[in-house]
GROMACS .gro file of N, CA and C in nm:
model
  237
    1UNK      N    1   2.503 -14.601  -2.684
    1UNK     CA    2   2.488 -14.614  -2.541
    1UNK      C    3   2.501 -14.475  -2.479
    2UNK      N    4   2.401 -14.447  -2.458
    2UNK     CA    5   2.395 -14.306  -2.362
    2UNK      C    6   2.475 -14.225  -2.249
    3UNK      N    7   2.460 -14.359  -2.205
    3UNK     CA    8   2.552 -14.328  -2.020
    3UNK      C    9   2.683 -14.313  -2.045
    4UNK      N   10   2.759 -14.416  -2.141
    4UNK     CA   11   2.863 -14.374  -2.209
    4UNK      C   12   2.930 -14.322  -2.258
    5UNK      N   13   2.831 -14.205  -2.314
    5UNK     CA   14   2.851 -14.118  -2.352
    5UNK      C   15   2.837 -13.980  -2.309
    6UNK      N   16   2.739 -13.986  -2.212
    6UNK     CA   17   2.735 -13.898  -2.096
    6UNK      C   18   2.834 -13.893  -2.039
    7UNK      N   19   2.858 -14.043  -1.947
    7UNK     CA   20   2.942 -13.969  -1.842
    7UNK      C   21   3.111 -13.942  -1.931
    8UNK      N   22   3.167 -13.996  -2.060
    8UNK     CA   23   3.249 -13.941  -2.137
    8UNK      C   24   3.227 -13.764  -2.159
    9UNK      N   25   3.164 -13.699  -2.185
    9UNK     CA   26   3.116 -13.586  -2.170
    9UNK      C   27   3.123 -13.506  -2.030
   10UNK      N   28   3.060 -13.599  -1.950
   10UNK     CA   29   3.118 -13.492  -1.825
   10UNK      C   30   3.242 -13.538  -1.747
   11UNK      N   31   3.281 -13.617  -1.765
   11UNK     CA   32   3.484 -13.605  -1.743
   11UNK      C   33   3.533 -13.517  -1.840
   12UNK      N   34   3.520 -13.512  -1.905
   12UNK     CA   35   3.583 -13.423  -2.011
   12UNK      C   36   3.539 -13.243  -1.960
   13UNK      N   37   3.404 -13.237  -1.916
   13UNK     CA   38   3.354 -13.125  -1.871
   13UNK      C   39   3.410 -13.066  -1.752
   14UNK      N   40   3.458 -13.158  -1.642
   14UNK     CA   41   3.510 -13.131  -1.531
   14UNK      C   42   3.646 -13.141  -1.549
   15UNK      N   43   3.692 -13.213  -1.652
   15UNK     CA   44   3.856 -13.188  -1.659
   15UNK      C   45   3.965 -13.288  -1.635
   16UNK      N   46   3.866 -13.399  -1.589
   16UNK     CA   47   3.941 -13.492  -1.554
   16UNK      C   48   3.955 -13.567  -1.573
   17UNK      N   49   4.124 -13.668  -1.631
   17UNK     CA   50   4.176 -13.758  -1.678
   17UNK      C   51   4.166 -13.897  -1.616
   18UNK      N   52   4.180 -13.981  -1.701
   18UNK     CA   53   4.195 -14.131  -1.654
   18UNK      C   54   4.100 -14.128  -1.506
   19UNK      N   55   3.962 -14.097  -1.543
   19UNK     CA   56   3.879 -14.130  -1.434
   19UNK      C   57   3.730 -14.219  -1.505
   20UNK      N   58   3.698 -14.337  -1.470
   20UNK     CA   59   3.655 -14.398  -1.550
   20UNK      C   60   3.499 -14.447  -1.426
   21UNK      N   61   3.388 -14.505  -1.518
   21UNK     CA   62   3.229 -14.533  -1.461
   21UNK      C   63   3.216 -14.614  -1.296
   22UNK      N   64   3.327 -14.764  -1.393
   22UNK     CA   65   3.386 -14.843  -1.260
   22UNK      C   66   3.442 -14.824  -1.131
   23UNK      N   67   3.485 -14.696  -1.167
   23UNK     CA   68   3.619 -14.644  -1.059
   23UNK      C   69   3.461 -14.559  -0.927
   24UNK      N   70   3.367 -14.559  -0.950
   24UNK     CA   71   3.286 -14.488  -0.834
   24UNK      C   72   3.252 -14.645  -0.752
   25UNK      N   73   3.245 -14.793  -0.801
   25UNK     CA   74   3.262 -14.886  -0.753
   25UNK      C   75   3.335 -14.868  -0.586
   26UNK      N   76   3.500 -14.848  -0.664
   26UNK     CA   77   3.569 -14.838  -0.518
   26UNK      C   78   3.532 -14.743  -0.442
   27UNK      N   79   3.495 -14.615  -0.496
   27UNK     CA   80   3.435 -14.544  -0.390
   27UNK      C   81   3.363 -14.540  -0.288
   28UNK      N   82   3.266 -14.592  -0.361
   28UNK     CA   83   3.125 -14.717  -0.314
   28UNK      C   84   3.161 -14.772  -0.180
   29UNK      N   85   3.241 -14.898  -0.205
   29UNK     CA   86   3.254 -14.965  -0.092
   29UNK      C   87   3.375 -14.895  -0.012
   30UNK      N   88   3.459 -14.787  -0.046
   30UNK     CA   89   3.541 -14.708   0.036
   30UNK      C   90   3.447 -14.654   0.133
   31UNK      N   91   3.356 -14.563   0.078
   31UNK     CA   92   3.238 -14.483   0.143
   31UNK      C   93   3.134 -14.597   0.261
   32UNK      N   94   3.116 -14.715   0.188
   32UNK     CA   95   3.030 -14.831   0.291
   32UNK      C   96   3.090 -14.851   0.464
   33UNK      N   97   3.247 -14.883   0.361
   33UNK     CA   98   3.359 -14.892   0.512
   33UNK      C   99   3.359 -14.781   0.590
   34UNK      N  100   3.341 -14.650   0.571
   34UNK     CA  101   3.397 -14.541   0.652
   34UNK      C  102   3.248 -14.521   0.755
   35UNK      N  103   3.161 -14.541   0.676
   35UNK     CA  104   3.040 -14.527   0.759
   35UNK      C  105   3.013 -14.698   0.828
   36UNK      N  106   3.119 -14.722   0.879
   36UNK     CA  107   3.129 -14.891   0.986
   36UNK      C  108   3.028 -15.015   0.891
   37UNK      N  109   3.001 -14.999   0.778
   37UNK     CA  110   2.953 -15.137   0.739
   37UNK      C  111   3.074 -15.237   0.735
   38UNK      N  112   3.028 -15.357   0.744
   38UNK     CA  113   3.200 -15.437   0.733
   38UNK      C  114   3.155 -15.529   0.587
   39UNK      N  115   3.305 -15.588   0.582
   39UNK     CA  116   3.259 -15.615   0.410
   39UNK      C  117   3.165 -15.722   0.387
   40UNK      N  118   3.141 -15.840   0.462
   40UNK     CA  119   3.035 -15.856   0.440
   40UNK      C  120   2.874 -15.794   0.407
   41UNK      N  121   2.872 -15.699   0.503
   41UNK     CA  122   2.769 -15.569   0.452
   41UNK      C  123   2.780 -15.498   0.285
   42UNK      N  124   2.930 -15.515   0.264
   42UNK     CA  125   2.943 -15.460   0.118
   42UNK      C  126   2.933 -15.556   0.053
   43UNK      N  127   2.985 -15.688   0.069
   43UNK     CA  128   2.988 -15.793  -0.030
   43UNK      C  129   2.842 -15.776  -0.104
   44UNK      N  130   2.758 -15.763   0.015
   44UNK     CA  131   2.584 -15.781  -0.052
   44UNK      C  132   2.541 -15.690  -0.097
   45UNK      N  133   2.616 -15.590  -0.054
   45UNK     CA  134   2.551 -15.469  -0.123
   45UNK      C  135   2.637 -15.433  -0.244
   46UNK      N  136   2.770 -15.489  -0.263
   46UNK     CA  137   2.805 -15.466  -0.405
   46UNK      C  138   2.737 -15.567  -0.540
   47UNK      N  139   2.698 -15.699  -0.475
   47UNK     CA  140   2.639 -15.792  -0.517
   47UNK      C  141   2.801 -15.849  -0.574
   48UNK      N  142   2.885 -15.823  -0.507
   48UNK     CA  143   3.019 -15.989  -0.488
   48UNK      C  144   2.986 -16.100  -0.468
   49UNK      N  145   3.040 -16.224  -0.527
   49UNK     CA  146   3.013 -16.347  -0.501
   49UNK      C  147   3.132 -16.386  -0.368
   50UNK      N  148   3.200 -16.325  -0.387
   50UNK     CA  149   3.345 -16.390  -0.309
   50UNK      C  150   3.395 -16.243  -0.214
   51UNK      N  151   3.397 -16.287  -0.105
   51UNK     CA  152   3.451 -16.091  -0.015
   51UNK      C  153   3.593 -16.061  -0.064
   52UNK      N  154   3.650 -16.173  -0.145
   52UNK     CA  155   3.827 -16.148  -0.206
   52UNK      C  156   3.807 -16.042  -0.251
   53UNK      N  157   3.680 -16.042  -0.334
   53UNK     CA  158   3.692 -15.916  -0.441
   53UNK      C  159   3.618 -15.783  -0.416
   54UNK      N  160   3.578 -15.788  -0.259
   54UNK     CA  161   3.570 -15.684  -0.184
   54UNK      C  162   3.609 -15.627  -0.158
   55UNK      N  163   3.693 -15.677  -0.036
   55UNK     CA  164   3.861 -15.667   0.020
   55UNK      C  165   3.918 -15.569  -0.123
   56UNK      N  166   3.939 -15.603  -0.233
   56UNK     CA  167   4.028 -15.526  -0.291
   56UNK      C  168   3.954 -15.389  -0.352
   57UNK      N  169   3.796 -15.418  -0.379
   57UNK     CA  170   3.768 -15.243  -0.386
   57UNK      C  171   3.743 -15.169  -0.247
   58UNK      N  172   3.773 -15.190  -0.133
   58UNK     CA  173   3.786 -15.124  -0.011
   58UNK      C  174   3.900 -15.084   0.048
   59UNK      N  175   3.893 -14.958   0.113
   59UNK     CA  176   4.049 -14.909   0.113
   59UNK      C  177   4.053 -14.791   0.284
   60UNK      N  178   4.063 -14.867   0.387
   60UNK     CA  179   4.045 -14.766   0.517
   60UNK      C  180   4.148 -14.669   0.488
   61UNK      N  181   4.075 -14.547   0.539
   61UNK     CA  182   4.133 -14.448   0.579
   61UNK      C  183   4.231 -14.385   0.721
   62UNK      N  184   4.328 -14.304   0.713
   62UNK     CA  185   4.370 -14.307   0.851
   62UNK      C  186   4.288 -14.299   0.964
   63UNK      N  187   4.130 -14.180   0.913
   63UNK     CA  188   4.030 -14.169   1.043
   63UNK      C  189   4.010 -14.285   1.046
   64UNK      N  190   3.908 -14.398   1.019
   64UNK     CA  191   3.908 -14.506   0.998
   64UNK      C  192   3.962 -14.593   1.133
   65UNK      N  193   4.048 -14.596   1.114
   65UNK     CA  194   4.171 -14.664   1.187
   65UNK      C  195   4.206 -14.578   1.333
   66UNK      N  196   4.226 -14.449   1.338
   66UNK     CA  197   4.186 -14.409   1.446
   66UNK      C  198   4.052 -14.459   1.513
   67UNK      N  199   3.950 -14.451   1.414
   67UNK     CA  200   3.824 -14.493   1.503
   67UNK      C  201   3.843 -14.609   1.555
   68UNK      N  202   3.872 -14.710   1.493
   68UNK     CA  203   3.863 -14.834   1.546
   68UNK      C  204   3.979 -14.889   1.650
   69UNK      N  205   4.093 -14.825   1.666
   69UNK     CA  206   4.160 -14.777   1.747
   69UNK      C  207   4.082 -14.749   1.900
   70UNK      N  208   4.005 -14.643   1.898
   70UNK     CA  209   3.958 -14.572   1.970
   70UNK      C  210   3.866 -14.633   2.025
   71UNK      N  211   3.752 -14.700   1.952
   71UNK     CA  212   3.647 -14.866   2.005
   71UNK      C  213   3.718 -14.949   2.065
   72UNK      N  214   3.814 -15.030   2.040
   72UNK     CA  215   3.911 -15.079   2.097
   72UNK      C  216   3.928 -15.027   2.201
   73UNK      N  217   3.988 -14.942   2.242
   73UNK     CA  218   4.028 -14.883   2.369
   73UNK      C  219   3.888 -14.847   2.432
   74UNK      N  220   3.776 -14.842   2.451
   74UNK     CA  221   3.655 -14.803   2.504
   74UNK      C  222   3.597 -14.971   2.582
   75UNK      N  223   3.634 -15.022   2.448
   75UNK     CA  224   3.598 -15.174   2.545
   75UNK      C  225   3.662 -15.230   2.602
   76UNK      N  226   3.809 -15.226   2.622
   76UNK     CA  227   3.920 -15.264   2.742
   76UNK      C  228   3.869 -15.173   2.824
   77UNK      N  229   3.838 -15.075   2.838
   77UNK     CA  230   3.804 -14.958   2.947
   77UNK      C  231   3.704 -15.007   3.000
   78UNK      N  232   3.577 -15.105   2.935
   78UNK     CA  233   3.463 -15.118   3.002
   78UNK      C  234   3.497 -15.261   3.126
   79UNK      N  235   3.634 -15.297   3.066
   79UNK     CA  236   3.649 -15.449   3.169
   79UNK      C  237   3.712 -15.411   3.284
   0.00000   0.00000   0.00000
């Protein structure tokens, strides 16, 4: 298996431990969330059957949370 062996080869090339194929998964839908998709948007785009198992490869960030913070407060402002 190629890819396997590739990307074994370039962790090893860059240096870095206990970092594994799956693990760009969470990234994935970390990266979906930060740019405002919500998990339904990821569910389909991770191809999840269930958003449970969304929810757990997604992970907001403090900006994140400021932003939505900050939407929040823009639409009480508009009433």
């Amino acid at each position: 298996m190629w890819i396997k062996s590739s990307w074994s080869e370039a962790i090893r090339f860059v240096g870095l431990e206990d970092f594994h194929f799956h693990d760009l998964r969470h990234t994935n839908c970390s990266n979906l969330i930060e740019a405002w998709a919500d998990l339904k948007d990821v569910r389909e785009m991770i191809g999840h059957s269930d958003i449970k198992m969304t929810d757990r490869y997604t992970h907001l960030t403090q900006r994140r949370k400021i932003g939505l913070q900050r939407q929040l407060a823009k639409h009480y402002a508009r009433k």
